Amino acid sequence: MSERTYVMLKPDAVRRGFAGRILQRFEDAGLQMAAMQRLAVSEAQSKALYAEHEGKPFYDSLLTYIHSGPVVATVWEGTGAVALARKLIGATDPAQAAPGTIRGDFGLVMDENVVHGSDSAESAEREIPIFFPGLD
Ligand code: UDP
Ligand code: MG
């Protein structure tokens, strides 16, 4: 079934000049780009995106990282888009992420792990309107 997922190229990806190559991987995998915008994430947006992590030891540094520069917010659509995007992205810790995955190839440390991808279709439907409120 066709579904949508929220993928965000985090500040390190933009800063280090990997945005184009990362976007290419989602296109190569057959996903359709449904939305894309470069933006500075607001406090309200980061708090909403990461609500489930509030109170965890890494929460404050995570928000500082997400606000450290512009991101590229994207929505991708296709059959099994959520799981496919997570597969392309790889494990949360770049040090553990397999070669060939985005985090495995472009990331170094957990603190700057290059990209966000929704972990379920339900998460995607919650996350997409935080960044693309008008998207139908
Ligand atoms: N994170 C971190 N330290 C940790 C766990 C997570 O800095 O020990 C950050 C990291 O940027 C990660 C984000 O918090 O991408 C959200 O964590 P989650 O467990 O949801 O990982 P993801 O779904 O991004 O793989
Ligand atoms: Mg997550």
CSV table of C-alpha atoms and ligand atoms in Angstrom, one decimal, residues 50 52-53 86 92 116-119 127, ligand 2:
chain,number,residue,atom,x,y,z
A,50,TYR,CA,10.8,14.7,19.5
A,52,GLU,CA,8.6,11.1,22.8
A,53,HIS,CA,12.2,11.8,23.9
A,86,ARG,CA,14.4,3.4,7.5
A,92,THR,CA,20.5,5.2,14.8
A,116,HIS,CA,15.6,11.5,10.5
A,117,GLY,CA,13.0,9.0,9.2
A,118,SER,CA,9.6,8.3,10.6
A,119,ASP,CA,9.5,5.0,12.5
A,127,GLU,CA,5.2,14.3,11.8
B,2,MG,MG,12.9,7.8,16.1
